XYZ file of C-alpha atoms in Angstrom:
193
model
C 10.524 46.287 -49.626
C 13.313 47.189 -47.349
C 12.256 50.763 -47.657
C 8.975 49.952 -46.208
C 10.406 47.946 -43.385
C 12.628 50.644 -42.277
C 9.761 53.094 -42.051
C 7.882 50.645 -39.699
C 11.064 50.275 -37.571
C 11.319 54.093 -37.302
C 7.582 54.509 -36.560
C 7.945 51.973 -33.770
C 10.720 53.733 -32.165
C 8.923 57.031 -32.142
C 6.005 55.358 -30.690
C 8.048 53.976 -27.799
C 10.025 57.264 -27.248
C 6.655 59.244 -26.958
C 5.474 56.722 -24.577
C 8.530 57.190 -22.241
C 7.990 60.921 -22.239
C 4.396 60.834 -20.806
C 4.359 60.200 -17.159
C 1.778 57.763 -15.820
C -1.227 59.333 -14.274
C -1.260 59.410 -10.379
C -3.379 56.849 -8.774
C -6.747 57.971 -7.669
C -8.785 56.959 -4.951
C -12.524 56.774 -5.797
C -15.054 56.977 -2.996
C -19.003 56.512 -3.215
C -21.200 59.541 -2.172
C -21.344 60.349 1.548
C -17.921 58.892 2.479
C -14.542 60.428 3.062
C -11.882 60.176 0.480
C -8.276 60.677 1.992
C -4.996 61.499 0.414
C -1.729 60.781 2.344
C 0.523 63.830 2.460
C 4.406 63.675 3.108
C 6.673 66.695 3.987
C 9.915 66.719 5.856
C 11.115 69.138 8.666
C 14.814 69.636 8.693
C 17.343 70.714 11.380
C 19.768 73.559 10.640
C 22.912 74.074 12.672
C 22.808 71.535 15.625
C 23.839 72.356 19.030
C 26.241 75.353 19.625
C 27.667 77.514 22.432
C 28.670 81.169 22.134
C 31.153 82.796 24.725
C 32.843 86.067 25.004
C 36.174 86.128 23.154
C 37.928 88.237 25.905
C 40.114 89.327 27.416
C 37.465 90.100 30.038
C 38.578 92.198 32.997
C 36.481 91.237 36.167
C 38.022 93.677 38.538
C 40.764 94.094 41.253
C 41.606 93.477 44.969
C 44.452 93.477 47.310
C 46.034 90.091 48.436
C 43.584 88.534 50.757
C 40.694 90.184 49.237
C 37.937 89.033 46.707
C 37.132 90.028 43.099
C 33.846 89.515 41.601
C 32.665 90.279 38.024
C 30.626 89.048 35.436
C 32.132 87.145 32.552
C 29.839 88.182 29.723
C 26.933 86.687 27.797
C 26.922 82.753 27.149
C 24.341 81.402 24.814
C 23.355 77.895 23.996
C 21.589 77.488 20.762
C 19.908 74.167 19.841
C 18.820 73.913 16.398
C 18.473 70.122 16.214
C 14.892 70.140 16.254
C 14.933 67.136 18.431
C 12.293 65.176 20.042
C 14.133 65.067 23.361
C 15.964 68.436 23.204
C 18.033 68.414 26.377
C 21.597 69.546 26.795
C 24.239 70.365 29.429
C 26.758 73.237 29.191
C 29.902 72.671 31.284
C 32.667 75.042 32.574
C 35.996 74.671 33.763
C 39.250 76.726 34.193
C 42.590 75.807 32.359
C 44.961 73.758 34.169
C 47.791 75.974 35.866
C 45.270 78.566 37.168
C 45.689 82.244 36.620
C 49.201 83.589 36.410
C 51.171 86.869 36.300
C 54.891 87.457 35.590
C 56.823 84.109 35.343
C 53.951 82.157 36.990
C 55.738 81.052 40.213
C 53.678 79.879 43.192
C 53.230 83.611 44.473
C 52.675 84.592 41.014
C 49.621 82.081 40.655
C 46.023 81.943 41.726
C 45.010 78.368 41.601
C 41.609 77.228 40.214
C 40.230 76.260 43.643
C 40.273 80.019 44.451
C 38.486 80.750 41.414
C 34.743 80.315 41.719
C 31.665 80.227 39.263
C 28.124 80.925 39.440
C 25.721 81.081 36.329
C 22.625 82.830 37.876
C 19.231 82.462 36.246
C 18.860 82.754 32.417
C 18.528 86.278 31.011
C 16.470 84.782 28.126
C 15.220 81.509 26.869
C 13.432 80.340 23.837
C 11.578 77.054 23.079
C 9.790 74.611 25.407
C 11.092 72.738 28.375
C 12.917 73.186 31.697
C 16.134 75.458 31.748
C 18.230 74.902 34.998
C 21.151 77.115 36.197
C 24.214 75.297 37.341
C 24.340 77.594 40.187
C 21.317 79.800 40.997
C 23.085 82.407 43.008
C 26.430 83.445 44.806
C 25.817 81.138 47.739
C 25.959 78.198 45.281
C 29.220 79.307 43.550
C 31.536 76.438 42.797
C 35.230 76.286 42.219
C 36.580 75.763 38.766
C 39.303 73.215 39.632
C 37.050 70.552 37.957
C 34.312 70.633 35.266
C 30.981 71.954 36.523
C 27.552 72.219 35.168
C 26.959 75.955 33.900
C 23.566 75.490 32.759
C 21.306 72.598 31.332
C 17.901 71.932 29.566
C 16.315 68.876 31.284
C 13.049 68.721 29.296
C 11.335 69.709 26.184
C 11.672 69.326 22.386
C 12.378 71.312 19.365
C 14.590 74.245 18.796
C 15.550 76.184 21.942
C 18.287 78.481 23.342
C 19.265 79.829 26.754
C 21.514 82.749 27.607
C 23.028 83.603 30.868
C 25.789 86.114 32.145
C 27.968 84.179 34.804
C 29.825 85.708 37.686
C 33.459 84.866 38.354
C 34.681 85.197 41.928
C 38.399 85.191 42.820
C 39.670 84.759 46.369
C 43.009 86.493 46.226
C 45.655 84.645 48.309
C 47.396 86.529 50.970
C 50.792 85.687 49.523
C 49.698 86.882 45.978
C 52.000 89.373 44.366
C 50.705 92.508 42.299
C 50.158 91.998 38.643
C 47.628 91.277 36.051
C 46.669 87.704 36.113
C 45.614 85.809 33.035
C 43.952 82.209 32.712
C 41.158 80.597 30.558
C 37.643 79.668 31.440
C 36.339 77.284 28.938
C 32.756 76.342 28.211
C 31.350 73.250 26.313
C 27.892 72.028 25.458
C 26.646 68.314 24.881
């Protein structure tokens, strides 16, 4: 008698296990003839790398001039890449020179070209991808701005989805008449948000 009960218990456990392994059938929609029968479909679009900016590593030599002269040269390719896949894919790239200006030797007053004497203009984009409006911070040399405070280098003011913009800005240095001869070094920093 106990043997027969054990057999029943084992058979019951096997039935429950088999029932758990079989997935229930998907719900079906049944529609009468001559009507539309619809199925809802879901999928996900994912964003990849976010919002980034790429700048030349340097050092970049933009030229030379005598005291009282002007130096003008391109900084190199700057690229903003927006991979956020955003509905409102706008951004602003900013630029500023490091505090302390551009120095040579010991960085005394006559060995320093201050940031108000260092100008920047982005010019038009050399290439863009995606939709929307891309706006240069300074369209031409006449619009150049000093780098003593943060300036808009480039921006995207409308559009959606992934996009990018590339430009090659020009740096203009008004060399003070009291500047001494030497190789001057400083930092121009870009950021994007």
